[in-house]
Amino acid sequence: MFTTYKEALEWIHGRLRLGIKPGLKRMEWMMDKLGSPEKKLKAVHIGGTNGKGSSVTYLRSIFQAGGYTVGTFTSPYIEQFNERISVNGRPISDQEILDLTNIILPLANQLEESELGGPTEFEVITAMSFYYFANVKKVDLVLYEVGLGGRFDSTNIIHPLASIITNIGLDHTNILGTTYEEIAFEKAGIIKEKTPIFTAVKHPKAINVIEQQAAKMEAPIYRFNKNFTILDHTSLPKGEVFTLQTETKMFEKLEISMIGRHQTENAALAVSVADYLNQANYFDVSEQTIREGLKMSYWPGRFEILSDQPLVIMDGAHNEEGVQALVEELTSRYSDRFIHVVFAALKDKKLDEMIANLDKVADQISFVSFDFPRAAKAEELLRMSHSKNKKAAPNWQSYLKEVIENLQKDAVLVITGSLYFISEAKPTVCKYLKSKTISL
């Protein structure tokens, strides 16, 4: 048994050595030993390549605005590990992490001795969340974000009220497959029998796979640009406004505080699901509640403006689709300003294409590495860039401080790439920006 939060966290992170182990048998075994807590929950399951975290945030904020207590299970974390299991946006306490770890530890030890093998880090955390939401902090609704893929993801033992697949991109191809159809098949694995599926997938071959799986499971499917549509959209200095048409209702001039056209699609998914759950009498959610919830939604590290003067933006664009959305937004908003991009990434991504897109928008691009097993070296990233104004910096902490210190008035600093890097860099950058503001 562990006696401190630090010991518990070190043990959890130590499970990373087991890597990714496809299959649900270990989760099913642990749930059986814990009294099937996953069956006690009202849940929405959210999968997809990009936009999962934002969709979770919109839904949480909507139901929270309606007076409900909402649990969320997300990954990875941006500011602290505990936020992966949260209630009404508030991460659980260190003591609760310690208590939950001690509940799962004996089960993990038993599994180690079985033919199934020990649970991975993600399986441990998922099991902790099921137990917590069912037995420790009972909530009205739980939003479960898929960790990887869907079909064999450890969250895929729930039977949700509705499921979401945000979009499909060529990410994690070494695990999920190299084509849109193969990846869509894995994502579509979260579709449950007669359970509605909401999706913003646009790729023709990917949506075809999802529709086939929905038909097989007799699951009603609601598609973006078919069953619900954005009719108009206007960007605000810090947010977006759009009108949403569903099959039964028109939501005029919905406002969100998160930046980017792609965020309107994530919000549209959330509104459509909330409206469905309301009409199905699972919850009481008014249009006013939806409007309030959308406007107060906040998700760190998603085109997040950390400072207006100097203008510093942090965005977890960790794959091709994320970079493309970032580039489009920077082009739309800041084409008249000097854009300096600082980029760090994991080496198992499609880095050449990501960097090629960033080269198009960056007046200056800098590459850094960070302390993570799968992190790409700054020099490796530098070699992939064709920018005439590029640099590799060995120490990201001192380099970011230097860049911020010398940032010109009309310049924009964009810190982007791996979410693991964003989570590591954000506290340092915010601390320095705060001290800079005070000194000014």
PDB file of C-alpha atoms in Angstrom, residues 234-415:
ATOM      1  CA  THR A 234     -18.328  34.875 -37.517  1.00  0.00           C
ATOM      2  CA  SER A 235     -15.003  35.070 -35.694  1.00  0.00           C
ATOM      3  CA  LEU A 236     -14.717  37.324 -32.643  1.00  0.00           C
ATOM      4  CA  PRO A 237     -11.470  38.679 -31.145  1.00  0.00           C
ATOM      5  CA  LYS A 238     -11.687  35.930 -28.518  1.00  0.00           C
ATOM      6  CA  GLY A 239     -14.233  33.430 -29.699  1.00  0.00           C
ATOM      7  CA  GLU A 240     -16.725  32.507 -32.398  1.00  0.00           C
ATOM      8  CA  VAL A 241     -20.443  33.029 -33.150  1.00  0.00           C
ATOM      9  CA  PHE A 242     -22.481  30.574 -35.212  1.00  0.00           C
ATOM     10  CA  THR A 243     -26.046  29.456 -35.928  1.00  0.00           C
ATOM     11  CA  LEU A 244     -26.851  25.752 -35.661  1.00  0.00           C
ATOM     12  CA  GLN A 245     -29.724  24.032 -37.454  1.00  0.00           C
ATOM     13  CA  THR A 246     -30.714  20.586 -36.167  1.00  0.00           C
ATOM     14  CA  GLU A 247     -33.553  18.400 -37.450  1.00  0.00           C
ATOM     15  CA  THR A 248     -35.901  19.857 -34.871  1.00  0.00           C
ATOM     16  CA  LYS A 249     -34.569  23.261 -33.870  1.00  0.00           C
ATOM     17  CA  MET A 250     -32.631  26.390 -34.877  1.00  0.00           C
ATOM     18  CA  PHE A 251     -30.081  27.730 -32.392  1.00  0.00           C
ATOM     19  CA  GLU A 252     -29.326  31.253 -33.559  1.00  0.00           C
ATOM     20  CA  LYS A 253     -26.085  33.095 -32.782  1.00  0.00           C
ATOM     21  CA  LEU A 254     -24.516  30.663 -30.352  1.00  0.00           C
ATOM     22  CA  GLU A 255     -21.329  32.108 -28.879  1.00  0.00           C
ATOM     23  CA  ILE A 256     -18.222  30.251 -27.757  1.00  0.00           C
ATOM     24  CA  SER A 257     -15.108  31.619 -26.077  1.00  0.00           C
ATOM     25  CA  MET A 258     -12.691  29.123 -27.597  1.00  0.00           C
ATOM     26  CA  ILE A 259     -11.024  30.237 -30.810  1.00  0.00           C
ATOM     27  CA  GLY A 260     -11.170  28.561 -34.228  1.00  0.00           C
ATOM     28  CA  ARG A 261     -13.646  27.546 -36.913  1.00  0.00           C
ATOM     29  CA  HIS A 262     -13.056  23.915 -35.963  1.00  0.00           C
ATOM     30  CA  GLN A 263     -14.319  24.730 -32.467  1.00  0.00           C
ATOM     31  CA  THR A 264     -17.741  25.558 -33.893  1.00  0.00           C
ATOM     32  CA  GLU A 265     -17.960  21.959 -35.133  1.00  0.00           C
ATOM     33  CA  ASN A 266     -17.014  20.587 -31.707  1.00  0.00           C
ATOM     34  CA  ALA A 267     -19.600  22.877 -30.113  1.00  0.00           C
ATOM     35  CA  ALA A 268     -22.214  21.822 -32.674  1.00  0.00           C
ATOM     36  CA  LEU A 269     -21.643  18.183 -31.727  1.00  0.00           C
ATOM     37  CA  ALA A 270     -22.048  19.013 -28.035  1.00  0.00           C
ATOM     38  CA  VAL A 271     -25.240  21.031 -28.587  1.00  0.00           C
ATOM     39  CA  SER A 272     -26.757  18.268 -30.729  1.00  0.00           C
ATOM     40  CA  VAL A 273     -26.029  15.649 -28.059  1.00  0.00           C
ATOM     41  CA  ALA A 274     -27.332  17.859 -25.251  1.00  0.00           C
ATOM     42  CA  ASP A 275     -30.495  18.557 -27.250  1.00  0.00           C
ATOM     43  CA  TYR A 276     -30.961  14.826 -27.878  1.00  0.00           C
ATOM     44  CA  LEU A 277     -30.529  13.949 -24.180  1.00  0.00           C
ATOM     45  CA  ASN A 278     -33.055  16.667 -23.352  1.00  0.00           C
ATOM     46  CA  GLN A 279     -35.624  15.440 -25.869  1.00  0.00           C
ATOM     47  CA  ALA A 280     -35.098  11.840 -24.722  1.00  0.00           C
ATOM     48  CA  ASN A 281     -35.941  13.016 -21.163  1.00  0.00           C
ATOM     49  CA  TYR A 282     -32.622  11.884 -19.705  1.00  0.00           C
ATOM     50  CA  PHE A 283     -31.954  15.445 -18.541  1.00  0.00           C
ATOM     51  CA  ASP A 284     -33.651  18.823 -18.510  1.00  0.00           C
ATOM     52  CA  VAL A 285     -31.539  21.147 -20.664  1.00  0.00           C
ATOM     53  CA  SER A 286     -32.994  24.436 -21.899  1.00  0.00           C
ATOM     54  CA  GLU A 287     -31.740  26.528 -24.802  1.00  0.00           C
ATOM     55  CA  GLN A 288     -30.645  29.193 -22.324  1.00  0.00           C
ATOM     56  CA  THR A 289     -28.626  26.576 -20.443  1.00  0.00           C
ATOM     57  CA  ILE A 290     -26.944  25.558 -23.698  1.00  0.00           C
ATOM     58  CA  ARG A 291     -26.062  29.181 -24.474  1.00  0.00           C
ATOM     59  CA  GLU A 292     -24.641  29.808 -20.998  1.00  0.00           C
ATOM     60  CA  GLY A 293     -22.687  26.568 -21.016  1.00  0.00           C
ATOM     61  CA  LEU A 294     -21.097  27.191 -24.413  1.00  0.00           C
ATOM     62  CA  LYS A 295     -19.974  30.692 -23.531  1.00  0.00           C
ATOM     63  CA  MET A 296     -18.281  29.673 -20.277  1.00  0.00           C
ATOM     64  CA  SER A 297     -16.465  26.683 -21.828  1.00  0.00           C
ATOM     65  CA  TYR A 298     -12.702  26.732 -21.451  1.00  0.00           C
ATOM     66  CA  TRP A 299     -10.131  24.083 -22.333  1.00  0.00           C
ATOM     67  CA  PRO A 300      -6.435  24.838 -21.746  1.00  0.00           C
ATOM     68  CA  GLY A 301      -3.909  24.553 -24.537  1.00  0.00           C
ATOM     69  CA  ARG A 302      -6.379  24.950 -27.407  1.00  0.00           C
ATOM     70  CA  PHE A 303      -5.462  28.178 -29.222  1.00  0.00           C
ATOM     71  CA  GLU A 304      -5.174  29.661 -25.759  1.00  0.00           C
ATOM     72  CA  ILE A 305      -4.088  33.300 -25.590  1.00  0.00           C
ATOM     73  CA  LEU A 306      -1.775  33.443 -22.580  1.00  0.00           C
ATOM     74  CA  SER A 307      -0.972  37.123 -23.009  1.00  0.00           C
ATOM     75  CA  ASP A 308      -2.210  39.986 -25.192  1.00  0.00           C
ATOM     76  CA  GLN A 309       0.898  42.164 -24.829  1.00  0.00           C
ATOM     77  CA  PRO A 310       3.139  40.516 -25.803  1.00  0.00           C
ATOM     78  CA  LEU A 311       0.799  38.274 -27.820  1.00  0.00           C
ATOM     79  CA  VAL A 312       1.565  34.694 -26.813  1.00  0.00           C
ATOM     80  CA  ILE A 313      -0.595  31.791 -27.976  1.00  0.00           C
ATOM     81  CA  MET A 314      -0.336  28.163 -26.886  1.00  0.00           C
ATOM     82  CA  ASP A 315      -1.943  25.429 -28.981  1.00  0.00           C
ATOM     83  CA  GLY A 316      -1.660  21.649 -28.703  1.00  0.00           C
ATOM     84  CA  ALA A 317      -1.477  20.984 -32.445  1.00  0.00           C
ATOM     85  CA  HIS A 318      -0.040  17.483 -32.099  1.00  0.00           C
ATOM     86  CA  ASN A 319      -0.936  15.965 -35.469  1.00  0.00           C
ATOM     87  CA  GLU A 320      -1.576  16.938 -39.102  1.00  0.00           C
ATOM     88  CA  GLU A 321      -5.194  17.941 -38.585  1.00  0.00           C
ATOM     89  CA  GLY A 322      -4.332  19.988 -35.516  1.00  0.00           C
ATOM     90  CA  VAL A 323      -1.551  21.832 -37.339  1.00  0.00           C
ATOM     91  CA  GLN A 324      -3.798  22.483 -40.328  1.00  0.00           C
ATOM     92  CA  ALA A 325      -6.476  24.024 -38.077  1.00  0.00           C
ATOM     93  CA  LEU A 326      -3.828  26.137 -36.328  1.00  0.00           C
ATOM     94  CA  VAL A 327      -2.371  27.388 -39.616  1.00  0.00           C
ATOM     95  CA  GLU A 328      -5.816  28.310 -40.933  1.00  0.00           C
ATOM     96  CA  GLU A 329      -6.590  30.278 -37.791  1.00  0.00           C
ATOM     97  CA  LEU A 330      -3.250  32.085 -37.760  1.00  0.00           C
ATOM     98  CA  THR A 331      -3.686  32.980 -41.427  1.00  0.00           C
ATOM     99  CA  SER A 332      -7.210  34.247 -40.809  1.00  0.00           C
ATOM    100  CA  ARG A 333      -6.369  36.319 -37.734  1.00  0.00           C
ATOM    101  CA  TYR A 334      -2.723  37.353 -37.892  1.00  0.00           C
ATOM    102  CA  SER A 335      -1.596  37.399 -41.543  1.00  0.00           C
ATOM    103  CA  ASP A 336      -0.514  41.042 -41.107  1.00  0.00           C
ATOM    104  CA  ARG A 337       1.767  40.274 -38.155  1.00  0.00           C
ATOM    105  CA  PHE A 338       5.175  38.646 -37.703  1.00  0.00           C
ATOM    106  CA  ILE A 339       4.530  35.053 -36.581  1.00  0.00           C
ATOM    107  CA  HIS A 340       7.191  33.181 -34.615  1.00  0.00           C
ATOM    108  CA  VAL A 341       6.363  29.494 -34.112  1.00  0.00           C
ATOM    109  CA  VAL A 342       8.103  27.387 -31.471  1.00  0.00           C
ATOM    110  CA  PHE A 343       7.453  23.692 -32.099  1.00  0.00           C
ATOM    111  CA  ALA A 344       8.121  20.458 -30.195  1.00  0.00           C
ATOM    112  CA  ALA A 345       6.749  17.061 -31.128  1.00  0.00           C
ATOM    113  CA  LEU A 346       6.805  13.316 -30.609  1.00  0.00           C
ATOM    114  CA  LYS A 347       8.919  11.429 -33.126  1.00  0.00           C
ATOM    115  CA  ASP A 348       6.153   8.974 -34.077  1.00  0.00           C
ATOM    116  CA  LYS A 349       4.045  11.675 -35.781  1.00  0.00           C
ATOM    117  CA  LYS A 350       3.958  12.707 -39.477  1.00  0.00           C
ATOM    118  CA  LEU A 351       6.458  15.422 -38.719  1.00  0.00           C
ATOM    119  CA  ASP A 352       7.512  16.340 -42.256  1.00  0.00           C
ATOM    120  CA  GLU A 353       3.986  17.316 -43.290  1.00  0.00           C
ATOM    121  CA  MET A 354       3.273  19.073 -39.994  1.00  0.00           C
ATOM    122  CA  ILE A 355       6.436  21.143 -40.305  1.00  0.00           C
ATOM    123  CA  ALA A 356       5.780  21.893 -44.000  1.00  0.00           C
ATOM    124  CA  ASN A 357       2.417  23.411 -43.018  1.00  0.00           C
ATOM    125  CA  LEU A 358       3.948  25.443 -40.201  1.00  0.00           C
ATOM    126  CA  ASP A 359       6.659  26.693 -42.585  1.00  0.00           C
ATOM    127  CA  LYS A 360       3.926  28.274 -44.710  1.00  0.00           C
ATOM    128  CA  VAL A 361       2.640  30.523 -41.928  1.00  0.00           C
ATOM    129  CA  ALA A 362       5.745  31.128 -39.808  1.00  0.00           C
ATOM    130  CA  ASP A 363       7.976  34.120 -40.470  1.00  0.00           C
ATOM    131  CA  GLN A 364      10.342  32.462 -38.036  1.00  0.00           C
ATOM    132  CA  ILE A 365      10.222  28.882 -36.776  1.00  0.00           C
ATOM    133  CA  SER A 366      12.163  27.424 -33.861  1.00  0.00           C
ATOM    134  CA  PHE A 367      12.405  23.819 -32.801  1.00  0.00           C
ATOM    135  CA  VAL A 368      12.919  22.550 -29.266  1.00  0.00           C
ATOM    136  CA  SER A 369      13.018  19.154 -27.601  1.00  0.00           C
ATOM    137  CA  PHE A 370      11.767  18.220 -24.148  1.00  0.00           C
ATOM    138  CA  ASP A 371      12.228  15.492 -21.577  1.00  0.00           C
ATOM    139  CA  PHE A 372       9.905  12.718 -22.768  1.00  0.00           C
ATOM    140  CA  PRO A 373      10.779   9.200 -24.008  1.00  0.00           C
ATOM    141  CA  ARG A 374       9.173   9.663 -27.443  1.00  0.00           C
ATOM    142  CA  ALA A 375      10.145  13.319 -27.958  1.00  0.00           C
ATOM    143  CA  ALA A 376      11.867  14.224 -31.235  1.00  0.00           C
ATOM    144  CA  LYS A 377      15.215  16.008 -31.039  1.00  0.00           C
ATOM    145  CA  ALA A 378      15.249  19.686 -32.003  1.00  0.00           C
ATOM    146  CA  GLU A 379      17.966  19.071 -34.612  1.00  0.00           C
ATOM    147  CA  GLU A 380      15.855  16.337 -36.259  1.00  0.00           C
ATOM    148  CA  LEU A 381      12.920  18.710 -36.563  1.00  0.00           C
ATOM    149  CA  LEU A 382      15.172  21.473 -37.906  1.00  0.00           C
ATOM    150  CA  ARG A 383      16.351  19.272 -40.783  1.00  0.00           C
ATOM    151  CA  MET A 384      12.750  18.748 -41.922  1.00  0.00           C
ATOM    152  CA  SER A 385      12.037  22.466 -42.219  1.00  0.00           C
ATOM    153  CA  HIS A 386      12.549  24.414 -45.447  1.00  0.00           C
ATOM    154  CA  SER A 387      12.101  27.795 -43.787  1.00  0.00           C
ATOM    155  CA  LYS A 388      14.738  30.435 -44.481  1.00  0.00           C
ATOM    156  CA  ASN A 389      14.438  31.616 -40.876  1.00  0.00           C
ATOM    157  CA  LYS A 390      14.754  28.555 -38.653  1.00  0.00           C
ATOM    158  CA  LYS A 391      16.598  27.580 -35.496  1.00  0.00           C
ATOM    159  CA  ALA A 392      17.062  24.684 -33.087  1.00  0.00           C
ATOM    160  CA  ALA A 393      17.276  25.592 -29.395  1.00  0.00           C
ATOM    161  CA  PRO A 394      18.776  23.065 -26.944  1.00  0.00           C
ATOM    162  CA  ASN A 395      17.053  24.446 -23.850  1.00  0.00           C
ATOM    163  CA  TRP A 396      13.404  25.367 -24.327  1.00  0.00           C
ATOM    164  CA  GLN A 397      13.062  27.068 -20.914  1.00  0.00           C
ATOM    165  CA  SER A 398      15.766  29.663 -21.451  1.00  0.00           C
ATOM    166  CA  TYR A 399      14.930  30.011 -25.129  1.00  0.00           C
ATOM    167  CA  LEU A 400      11.242  30.805 -24.565  1.00  0.00           C
ATOM    168  CA  LYS A 401      12.208  33.349 -21.925  1.00  0.00           C
ATOM    169  CA  GLU A 402      14.594  34.973 -24.393  1.00  0.00           C
ATOM    170  CA  VAL A 403      12.001  34.999 -27.195  1.00  0.00           C
ATOM    171  CA  ILE A 404       9.304  36.534 -25.002  1.00  0.00           C
ATOM    172  CA  GLU A 405      11.732  39.132 -23.689  1.00  0.00           C
ATOM    173  CA  ASN A 406      12.611  40.252 -27.217  1.00  0.00           C
ATOM    174  CA  LEU A 407       9.209  39.833 -28.891  1.00  0.00           C
ATOM    175  CA  GLN A 408       8.373  42.850 -31.017  1.00  0.00           C
ATOM    176  CA  LYS A 409       5.121  44.736 -30.519  1.00  0.00           C
ATOM    177  CA  ASP A 410       3.572  43.530 -33.786  1.00  0.00           C
ATOM    178  CA  ALA A 411       4.756  39.924 -33.397  1.00  0.00           C
ATOM    179  CA  VAL A 412       2.880  36.789 -32.368  1.00  0.00           C
ATOM    180  CA  LEU A 413       4.578  33.964 -30.484  1.00  0.00           C
ATOM    181  CA  VAL A 414       2.906  30.602 -31.065  1.00  0.00           C
ATOM    182  CA  ILE A 415       4.048  27.724 -28.835  1.00  0.00           C
TER     183      ILE A 415
END
